[in-house]
CSV table of C-alpha atoms in Angstrom, one decimal:
chain,number,residue,atom,x,y,z
A,1,MET,CA,0.0,0.0,0.0
A,2,GLN,CA,3.0,2.3,-0.3
A,3,TYR,CA,3.6,4.8,-3.1
A,4,LEU,CA,-0.1,5.8,-3.2
A,5,PRO,CA,-0.7,9.6,-3.0
A,6,PRO,CA,-1.9,10.5,0.6
A,7,ALA,CA,-5.4,11.4,-0.5
A,8,LEU,CA,-5.8,8.0,-2.2
A,9,GLU,CA,-4.3,6.2,0.7
A,10,GLN,CA,-6.8,7.9,3.0
A,11,LEU,CA,-9.7,6.8,0.9
A,12,VAL,CA,-8.3,3.2,0.9
A,13,GLU,CA,-8.2,3.3,4.7
A,14,HIS,CA,-11.8,4.5,4.9
A,15,PHE,CA,-12.9,1.6,2.7
A,16,ASN,CA,-10.7,-0.8,4.6
A,17,ARG,CA,-12.6,0.1,7.8
A,18,LEU,CA,-15.9,-1.0,6.4
A,19,PRO,CA,-17.0,-4.5,7.4
A,20,GLY,CA,-16.0,-7.3,5.1
A,21,ILE,CA,-13.7,-5.0,3.0
A,22,GLY,CA,-10.1,-6.2,3.1
A,23,ALA,CA,-6.9,-4.3,2.0
A,24,LYS,CA,-7.1,-5.5,-1.6
A,25,SER,CA,-10.8,-4.7,-2.1
A,26,ALA,CA,-10.3,-1.3,-0.4
A,27,GLN,CA,-7.6,-0.4,-2.9
A,28,ARG,CA,-9.8,-1.5,-5.8
A,29,LEU,CA,-12.7,0.5,-4.5
A,30,ALA,CA,-10.6,3.6,-4.0
A,31,PHE,CA,-9.3,3.4,-7.6
A,32,TYR,CA,-12.8,2.9,-8.8
A,33,VAL,CA,-13.9,6.1,-7.0
A,34,LEU,CA,-11.0,7.9,-8.5
A,35,ASP,CA,-12.1,6.9,-12.0
A,36,LEU,CA,-15.7,7.9,-11.4
A,37,PRO,CA,-17.1,11.1,-13.1
A,38,ASP,CA,-16.8,14.1,-10.8
A,39,GLN,CA,-20.6,14.3,-10.4
A,40,GLU,CA,-21.0,10.7,-9.5
A,41,ALA,CA,-18.3,10.9,-6.8
A,42,GLU,CA,-19.8,14.1,-5.4
A,43,SER,CA,-23.2,12.4,-5.2
A,44,PHE,CA,-21.6,9.4,-3.4
A,45,ALA,CA,-20.1,11.8,-0.8
A,46,GLN,CA,-23.3,13.7,-0.5
A,47,ALA,CA,-25.2,10.4,0.1
A,48,ILE,CA,-22.9,9.6,3.0
A,49,LEU,CA,-23.5,13.0,4.6
A,50,GLU,CA,-27.2,13.0,3.8
A,51,VAL,CA,-27.7,9.6,5.5
A,52,LYS,CA,-26.1,11.0,8.7
A,53,ARG,CA,-28.0,14.3,8.5
A,54,SER,CA,-31.5,13.2,7.6
A,55,ILE,CA,-32.1,9.7,9.0
A,56,THR,CA,-34.0,9.8,12.3
A,57,CYS,CA,-36.1,7.4,14.3
A,58,CYS,CA,-39.9,7.3,13.9
A,59,PRO,CA,-41.3,8.6,17.2
A,60,VAL,CA,-43.8,5.8,17.2
A,61,CYS,CA,-42.1,2.6,16.1
A,62,GLN,CA,-38.5,3.7,16.4
A,63,ASN,CA,-37.7,2.4,12.9
A,64,LEU,CA,-35.4,4.5,10.7
A,65,THR,CA,-37.2,7.3,8.8
A,66,GLU,CA,-36.6,10.7,7.4
A,67,GLY,CA,-37.8,14.1,8.7
A,68,GLU,CA,-40.2,14.6,11.7
A,69,GLY,CA,-43.4,12.7,12.5
A,70,PRO,CA,-44.3,9.1,12.2
A,71,CYS,CA,-42.8,6.9,9.4
A,72,ALA,CA,-44.6,5.8,6.3
A,73,LEU,CA,-45.7,2.5,7.9
A,74,CYS,CA,-47.0,4.1,11.1
A,75,SER,CA,-49.0,6.7,9.2
A,76,SER,CA,-50.4,4.2,6.7
A,77,PHE,CA,-54.2,3.5,6.9
A,78,LYS,CA,-53.7,0.3,5.1
A,79,ARG,CA,-51.8,-1.3,8.0
A,80,ASP,CA,-53.5,-2.9,11.0
A,81,HIS,CA,-52.6,-0.6,13.9
A,82,SER,CA,-53.8,-3.1,16.5
A,83,ILE,CA,-50.8,-5.5,15.9
A,84,VAL,CA,-47.2,-4.6,16.7
A,85,CYS,CA,-44.3,-6.8,15.7
A,86,VAL,CA,-41.3,-6.3,18.0
A,87,VAL,CA,-37.9,-6.7,16.2
A,88,ALA,CA,-34.3,-6.1,17.3
A,89,ASP,CA,-33.1,-4.2,14.2
A,90,PRO,CA,-34.3,-2.1,11.3
A,91,LYS,CA,-33.0,-4.9,9.0
A,92,ASP,CA,-35.5,-7.2,10.5
A,93,VAL,CA,-38.3,-5.0,9.4
A,94,ILE,CA,-37.0,-5.3,5.9
A,95,ALA,CA,-36.9,-9.1,6.2
A,96,MET,CA,-40.5,-9.2,7.6
A,97,GLU,CA,-41.8,-6.9,4.9
A,98,ARG,CA,-40.1,-9.0,2.2
A,99,SER,CA,-42.2,-12.0,3.4
A,100,GLY,CA,-45.3,-10.0,2.3
A,101,GLU,CA,-47.3,-11.8,5.0
A,102,TYR,CA,-47.5,-9.2,7.7
A,103,ASN,CA,-49.9,-6.2,7.7
A,104,GLY,CA,-49.4,-4.8,11.2
A,105,LEU,CA,-47.0,-2.2,12.6
A,106,TYR,CA,-43.5,-2.7,14.0
A,107,HIS,CA,-41.5,-1.7,17.0
A,108,VAL,CA,-37.7,-1.6,16.6
A,109,LEU,CA,-35.7,-2.2,19.8
A,110,HIS,CA,-32.4,-1.2,18.3
A,111,GLY,CA,-30.6,-4.2,20.0
A,112,VAL,CA,-31.2,-7.0,22.4
A,113,LEU,CA,-30.6,-7.4,26.1
A,114,SER,CA,-27.0,-8.5,26.5
A,115,PRO,CA,-25.3,-8.3,29.9
A,116,MET,CA,-22.1,-9.5,28.3
A,117,ASN,CA,-22.0,-6.3,26.2
A,118,HIS,CA,-23.4,-4.1,28.9
A,119,VAL,CA,-26.8,-3.6,27.1
A,120,GLY,CA,-29.6,-3.2,29.6
A,121,PRO,CA,-33.3,-2.4,29.2
A,122,ASP,CA,-32.5,1.4,29.3
A,123,ASP,CA,-30.3,1.0,26.2
A,124,LEU,CA,-33.2,-0.3,24.1
A,125,ARG,CA,-36.5,1.3,23.0
A,126,ILE,CA,-38.5,-0.7,25.5
A,127,SER,CA,-40.1,2.2,27.4
A,128,GLN,CA,-41.5,3.5,24.1
A,129,LEU,CA,-43.1,0.1,23.5
A,130,VAL,CA,-44.6,0.1,26.9
A,131,GLN,CA,-46.1,3.5,26.3
A,132,ARG,CA,-47.5,2.4,23.0
A,133,VAL,CA,-49.2,-0.6,24.6
A,134,ALA,CA,-50.4,1.5,27.5
A,135,SER,CA,-52.1,3.9,25.1
A,136,GLY,CA,-54.6,1.2,24.4
A,137,GLU,CA,-54.6,0.9,20.6
A,138,VAL,CA,-52.5,-2.3,20.5
A,139,GLN,CA,-54.2,-5.6,20.9
A,140,GLU,CA,-51.5,-8.1,20.0
A,141,VAL,CA,-47.7,-7.9,20.3
A,142,ILE,CA,-45.7,-10.4,18.3
A,143,MET,CA,-42.2,-10.9,19.7
A,144,ALA,CA,-39.9,-11.4,16.7
A,145,THR,CA,-36.5,-11.0,18.2
A,146,ASN,CA,-33.9,-13.5,16.8
A,147,PRO,CA,-34.4,-17.1,18.1
A,148,ASP,CA,-31.1,-17.1,20.0
A,149,THR,CA,-30.3,-16.8,23.7
A,150,GLU,CA,-30.2,-13.0,23.8
A,151,GLY,CA,-33.3,-12.6,21.5
A,152,GLU,CA,-35.1,-15.1,23.7
A,153,THR,CA,-34.2,-13.4,26.9
A,154,THR,CA,-35.3,-10.0,25.5
A,155,ALA,CA,-38.6,-11.5,24.3
A,156,MET,CA,-39.2,-13.0,27.8
A,157,TYR,CA,-38.3,-9.7,29.6
A,158,ILE,CA,-40.6,-7.6,27.4
A,159,SER,CA,-43.5,-10.1,27.5
A,160,ARG,CA,-43.4,-9.9,31.4
A,161,LEU,CA,-43.4,-6.1,31.2
A,162,LEU,CA,-46.5,-6.1,28.9
A,163,LYS,CA,-48.5,-8.8,30.7
A,164,PRO,CA,-50.2,-6.3,33.1
A,165,PHE,CA,-51.7,-4.5,30.2
A,166,GLY,CA,-53.7,-7.5,29.2
A,167,VAL,CA,-52.6,-7.6,25.5
A,168,LYS,CA,-52.1,-10.8,23.6
A,169,ILE,CA,-48.4,-11.6,23.4
A,170,THR,CA,-47.2,-14.1,20.8
A,171,ARG,CA,-43.8,-15.4,19.6
A,172,LEU,CA,-42.8,-16.3,16.0
A,173,ALA,CA,-43.1,-20.1,15.5
A,174,TYR,CA,-40.0,-22.2,15.7
A,175,GLY,CA,-39.5,-25.0,13.2
A,176,VAL,CA,-37.5,-26.2,10.2
A,177,PRO,CA,-36.8,-23.5,7.6
A,178,VAL,CA,-38.8,-23.9,4.4
A,179,GLY,CA,-36.6,-25.4,1.6
A,180,SER,CA,-34.0,-26.8,4.1
A,181,HIS,CA,-33.1,-30.4,4.7
A,182,LEU,CA,-34.1,-32.3,7.8
A,183,GLU,CA,-30.7,-34.0,8.0
A,184,TYR,CA,-29.0,-30.6,8.5
A,185,ALA,CA,-31.4,-29.3,11.0
A,186,ASP,CA,-30.0,-29.0,14.5
A,187,ASP,CA,-31.5,-31.0,17.5
A,188,ALA,CA,-33.0,-27.9,19.2
A,189,THR,CA,-34.8,-26.8,16.0
A,190,LEU,CA,-36.1,-30.3,15.3
A,191,ALA,CA,-37.3,-30.6,18.9
A,192,ARG,CA,-39.2,-27.3,18.6
A,193,ALA,CA,-40.6,-28.2,15.2
A,194,LEU,CA,-42.0,-31.5,16.6
A,195,GLU,CA,-43.3,-29.7,19.7
A,196,GLY,CA,-45.1,-27.1,17.5
A,197,ARG,CA,-46.5,-29.6,15.0
A,198,ARG,CA,-49.9,-28.9,13.6
A,199,GLU,CA,-52.7,-30.9,12.1
A,200,MET,CA,-52.8,-31.0,8.3
B,1,MET,CA,-34.8,-3.2,-0.4
B,2,GLN,CA,-38.2,-1.6,0.2
B,3,TYR,CA,-39.2,0.4,3.3
B,4,LEU,CA,-35.8,2.0,3.6
B,5,PRO,CA,-35.8,5.8,4.0
B,6,PRO,CA,-34.9,7.4,0.6
B,7,ALA,CA,-31.5,8.8,1.9
B,8,LEU,CA,-30.5,5.3,3.1
B,9,GLU,CA,-31.7,3.8,-0.1
B,10,GLN,CA,-29.6,6.2,-2.1
B,11,LEU,CA,-26.5,5.3,-0.2
B,12,VAL,CA,-27.2,1.6,-0.6
B,13,GLU,CA,-27.4,2.2,-4.4
B,14,HIS,CA,-24.1,4.0,-4.4
B,15,PHE,CA,-22.4,1.1,-2.6
B,16,ASN,CA,-24.1,-1.4,-4.9
B,17,ARG,CA,-22.6,0.3,-7.9
B,18,LEU,CA,-19.0,-0.3,-6.6
B,19,PRO,CA,-17.3,-3.3,-8.2
B,20,GLY,CA,-17.8,-6.6,-6.3
B,21,ILE,CA,-20.4,-5.2,-3.9
B,22,GLY,CA,-23.8,-6.9,-4.2
B,23,ALA,CA,-27.2,-5.8,-2.9
B,24,LYS,CA,-26.8,-7.5,0.5
B,25,SER,CA,-23.3,-6.1,1.1
B,26,ALA,CA,-24.4,-2.6,-0.1
B,27,GLN,CA,-27.2,-2.7,2.5
B,28,ARG,CA,-24.8,-3.8,5.3
B,29,LEU,CA,-22.3,-1.1,4.4
B,30,ALA,CA,-25.0,1.6,4.3
B,31,PHE,CA,-26.2,0.6,7.7
B,32,TYR,CA,-22.6,0.6,8.9
B,33,VAL,CA,-22.1,4.2,7.7
B,34,LEU,CA,-25.4,5.2,9.4
B,35,ASP,CA,-24.0,3.9,12.7
B,36,LEU,CA,-20.6,5.7,12.3
B,37,PRO,CA,-19.8,8.7,14.5
B,38,ASP,CA,-20.7,11.9,12.6
B,39,GLN,CA,-17.0,12.9,12.4
B,40,GLU,CA,-16.0,9.6,10.9
B,41,ALA,CA,-18.7,9.7,8.2
B,42,GLU,CA,-17.8,13.3,7.3
B,43,SER,CA,-14.2,12.3,7.0
B,44,PHE,CA,-15.2,9.4,4.7
B,45,ALA,CA,-17.2,11.8,2.5
B,46,GLN,CA,-14.3,14.2,2.5
B,47,ALA,CA,-11.9,11.5,1.4
B,48,ILE,CA,-14.0,10.8,-1.6
B,49,LEU,CA,-14.2,14.4,-2.6
B,50,GLU,CA,-10.5,14.9,-1.8
B,51,VAL,CA,-9.4,12.1,-4.0
B,52,LYS,CA,-11.2,13.6,-7.0
B,53,ARG,CA,-9.9,17.1,-6.2
B,54,SER,CA,-6.3,16.6,-5.4
B,55,ILE,CA,-5.1,13.5,-7.4
B,56,THR,CA,-3.3,14.5,-10.6
B,57,CYS,CA,-0.8,12.8,-12.9
B,58,CYS,CA,2.9,13.3,-12.6
B,59,PRO,CA,4.0,15.3,-15.6
B,60,VAL,CA,7.0,13.0,-16.0
B,61,CYS,CA,5.9,9.4,-15.4
B,62,GLN,CA,2.1,10.0,-15.5
B,63,ASN,CA,1.6,8.0,-12.3
B,64,LEU,CA,-0.9,9.3,-9.8
B,65,THR,CA,0.4,12.0,-7.5
B,66,GLU,CA,-0.8,15.1,-5.6
B,67,GLY,CA,-0.2,18.7,-6.4
B,68,GLU,CA,2.0,20.1,-9.2
B,69,GLY,CA,5.4,19.0,-10.3
B,70,PRO,CA,7.0,15.5,-10.6
B,71,CYS,CA,6.0,12.8,-8.2
B,72,ALA,CA,8.0,11.5,-5.2
B,73,LEU,CA,9.6,8.7,-7.3
B,74,CYS,CA,10.6,11.0,-10.2
B,75,SER,CA,12.1,13.6,-7.9
B,76,SER,CA,14.0,11.0,-5.8
B,77,PHE,CA,17.8,11.0,-6.1
B,78,LYS,CA,17.9,7.5,-4.8
B,79,ARG,CA,16.3,6.1,-7.9
B,80,ASP,CA,18.1,5.2,-11.1
B,81,HIS,CA,16.8,7.8,-13.6
B,82,SER,CA,18.3,5.9,-16.6
B,83,ILE,CA,15.9,3.0,-16.3
B,84,VAL,CA,12.2,3.4,-17.0
B,85,CYS,CA,9.7,0.6,-16.4
B,86,VAL,CA,6.5,1.0,-18.5
B,87,VAL,CA,3.3,-0.3,-16.9
B,88,ALA,CA,-0.3,-0.1,-17.9
B,89,ASP,CA,-1.8,1.1,-14.6
B,90,PRO,CA,-0.9,2.9,-11.3
B,91,LYS,CA,-1.7,-0.3,-9.5
B,92,ASP,CA,1.1,-2.0,-11.3
B,93,VAL,CA,3.6,0.5,-9.9
B,94,ILE,CA,2.4,-0.5,-6.4
B,95,ALA,CA,2.9,-4.2,-7.3
B,96,MET,CA,6.4,-3.5,-8.7
B,97,GLU,CA,7.4,-1.4,-5.7
B,98,ARG,CA,6.2,-4.2,-3.3
B,99,SER,CA,8.7,-6.6,-4.9
B,100,GLY,CA,11.5,-4.3,-3.6
B,101,GLU,CA,13.7,-5.4,-6.6
B,102,TYR,CA,13.4,-2.3,-8.7
B,103,ASN,CA,15.2,1.0,-8.3
B,104,GLY,CA,14.5,2.8,-11.5
B,105,LEU,CA,11.6,5.1,-12.6
B,106,TYR,CA,8.2,4.3,-14.1
B,107,HIS,CA,6.0,5.3,-16.9
B,108,VAL,CA,2.3,4.7,-16.5
B,109,LEU,CA,0.3,4.3,-19.8
B,110,HIS,CA,-3.1,4.4,-18.2
B,111,GLY,CA,-4.4,1.5,-20.3
B,112,VAL,CA,-3.3,-0.8,-23.1
B,113,LEU,CA,-4.0,-0.8,-26.8
B,114,SER,CA,-7.3,-2.5,-27.3
B,115,PRO,CA,-9.0,-2.2,-30.7
B,116,MET,CA,-12.0,-4.1,-29.3
B,117,ASN,CA,-12.6,-1.3,-26.7
B,118,HIS,CA,-11.6,1.5,-29.1
B,119,VAL,CA,-8.4,2.3,-27.2
B,120,GLY,CA,-5.7,3.5,-29.7
B,121,PRO,CA,-2.2,4.9,-29.1
B,122,ASP,CA,-3.5,8.4,-28.7
B,123,ASP,CA,-5.7,7.3,-25.7
B,124,LEU,CA,-2.5,6.2,-23.8
B,125,ARG,CA,0.4,8.2,-22.5
B,126,ILE,CA,2.7,6.9,-25.2
B,127,SER,CA,3.8,10.3,-26.7
B,128,GLN,CA,5.0,11.4,-23.2
B,129,LEU,CA,7.1,8.2,-23.1
B,130,VAL,CA,8.6,8.9,-26.5
B,131,GLN,CA,9.5,12.4,-25.3
B,132,ARG,CA,11.2,11.1,-22.2
B,133,VAL,CA,13.3,8.7,-24.2
B,134,ALA,CA,14.0,11.3,-26.8
B,135,SER,CA,15.4,13.6,-24.1
B,136,GLY,CA,18.3,11.3,-23.8
B,137,GLU,CA,18.5,10.5,-20.0
B,138,VAL,CA,16.9,7.1,-20.4
B,139,GLN,CA,19.2,4.1,-21.3
B,140,GLU,CA,16.8,1.2,-20.7
B,141,VAL,CA,13.1,0.8,-21.0
B,142,ILE,CA,11.6,-2.2,-19.4
B,143,MET,CA,8.2,-3.2,-20.9
B,144,ALA,CA,6.1,-4.4,-17.9
B,145,THR,CA,2.6,-4.4,-19.4
B,146,ASN,CA,0.5,-7.4,-18.4
B,147,PRO,CA,1.5,-10.7,-20.0
B,148,ASP,CA,-1.7,-11.1,-21.9
B,149,THR,CA,-2.6,-10.4,-25.5
B,150,GLU,CA,-3.3,-6.7,-25.2
B,151,GLY,CA,-0.3,-6.1,-22.9
B,152,GLU,CA,1.9,-8.0,-25.3
B,153,THR,CA,0.6,-6.0,-28.3
B,154,THR,CA,1.1,-2.7,-26.5
B,155,ALA,CA,4.7,-3.7,-25.5
B,156,MET,CA,5.5,-4.6,-29.1
B,157,TYR,CA,4.0,-1.4,-30.5
B,158,ILE,CA,6.0,0.8,-28.0
B,159,SER,CA,9.2,-1.1,-28.5
B,160,ARG,CA,9.0,-0.5,-32.2
B,161,LEU,CA,8.4,3.2,-31.6
B,162,LEU,CA,11.4,3.4,-29.3
B,163,LYS,CA,13.9,1.4,-31.4
B,164,PRO,CA,15.1,4.4,-33.4
B,165,PHE,CA,16.3,6.1,-30.2
B,166,GLY,CA,18.9,3.3,-29.7
B,167,VAL,CA,17.8,2.6,-26.1
B,168,LYS,CA,17.9,-0.9,-24.7
B,169,ILE,CA,14.4,-2.3,-24.6
B,170,THR,CA,13.6,-5.3,-22.4
B,171,ARG,CA,10.5,-7.2,-21.4
B,172,LEU,CA,9.7,-8.7,-18.0
B,173,ALA,CA,10.6,-12.4,-18.1
B,174,TYR,CA,7.8,-14.9,-18.2
B,175,GLY,CA,8.1,-15.6,-14.6
B,176,VAL,CA,4.7,-13.9,-14.3
B,177,PRO,CA,2.0,-16.4,-15.1
B,178,VAL,CA,0.5,-15.9,-18.6
B,179,GLY,CA,-3.0,-14.5,-18.6
B,180,SER,CA,-2.9,-13.1,-15.1
B,181,HIS,CA,-2.7,-9.5,-13.9
B,182,LEU,CA,0.4,-7.8,-12.5
B,183,GLU,CA,-1.4,-6.4,-9.5
B,184,TYR,CA,-2.1,-9.9,-8.2
B,185,ALA,CA,1.4,-11.3,-8.8
B,186,ASP,CA,3.3,-12.4,-5.7
B,187,ASP,CA,6.5,-10.7,-4.7
B,188,ALA,CA,8.8,-13.6,-5.6
B,189,THR,CA,7.4,-14.1,-9.0
B,190,LEU,CA,7.8,-10.4,-9.7
B,191,ALA,CA,11.4,-10.4,-8.5
B,192,ARG,CA,12.2,-13.4,-10.8
B,193,ALA,CA,10.5,-11.7,-13.7
B,194,LEU,CA,12.7,-8.6,-13.2
B,195,GLU,CA,15.8,-10.7,-12.8
B,196,GLY,CA,15.2,-12.7,-16.0
B,197,ARG,CA,14.2,-9.7,-18.2
B,198,ARG,CA,15.5,-10.1,-21.8
B,199,GLU,CA,16.2,-7.8,-24.7
B,200,MET,CA,13.4,-7.3,-27.2
C-alpha cells in the first residue's frame, strides 16, 4: 500500500474500515472512485453526509425514517394498527416486509438485552413500546427477536413487562426452515418443530 | 430493499454500484455508515471528494500524485533515472514497488492498446514516453505491461516506436503467469521476472 498519494491512501483506509472489505478490495474500490465522473463521486459523498443528516427514528415505532413525524408504515391507513411486531433491528423490518405476510406495525428495539455487552433495558427502546401498549390501541404484540439466547431473553423480559396491560403476546413459531433439509437441522430446532407440529 | 428511507436507499445504491459489492453487502455497508460517528462519516465523504480534487498525474511518469510537479519517485535522487519501467496502470507501480527489486523510474500508460474497446495509441500516455526517451536521459526501457494479448501487443507497439532512439528495450521475463494480472502477482514471481528480463 506504499507509493499511493496520501489522498488516495486515506480513501483506501476508509474503505478498509468497512465491514468485510479487506486491503485489496479497499484499494480496488478507491481506484474505482478515483475513476468515477466528478458528479458521481460528489453524489456518493453527499449520500454519506445525507444519511447521517436526515435519517431519524420514527417517534412511534423507532424504525429509521426521514424528517419529523411518524414513518410511512406508522402513518399508513392500510396497515393494521392493532398488531405490533417487535424486532431487534431495522434490517429485521425489511426481512419481515419481504415476506409479504404481515400487515401490522412494528416496534424496533435497536438491539437486544446483553449483559455481556453491557446492554440493559434502558439502552433499548423498551419504554416507548410500553407507552404504545399503555395507550390502548394495541391488541397483539408479536415478539420477533432472533431465536437465539439474547433474543429469547429479550422477548421474555418484554413479555413480562407487557402482561399487566392484558394484550395478547405471541412469539414467532419455531421450526425447520422452508426449503431446508431435515438432515441438516440442529437438534433444538427439530425438537421445537416437533413440539409445535400442527394438524394437516 | 423496500421500506428504507430514501436517503439510506440512495447510499445503498451508491455502494451497490461499486465493483464486487452486491445488494446485501451494499445494505450492510450503508447501515454501517449510518452507525458511524458523525465525524468519521464526514471524513469518509471528504476523502471521496479529496481524491477527486487533489489527485493528478505526474508530468514525467504519468503516475498518480498530488499537487503540481514531478511525483516522489521521479524527484528522488535514490532512484536510477536511466531505467524506465513501462506499466499499464498505477496499481502495477504498487505491485512492482512491493517486490522491492526495482530501483528505476516508471511510466504509466493508463491502459493498453485495445481495438475491441476502441483504445488506440492516442488514448494512452505513449507520446510522453517517447518524449522522455528522446530527451536522452533514459538508457533502458523495461516493458512491464500485463503478459496477456493486449499487454503484449502494447509492448510490441511501443518497443518499435522506441527502437530508433537506440535505447535498450527489455521485457519482463515470463516468470509472471501468462493471462494473469500484475497487481495480483506475488513478490517472488515479480522479482524473478525482473531478474530474468530479456532484450526485445
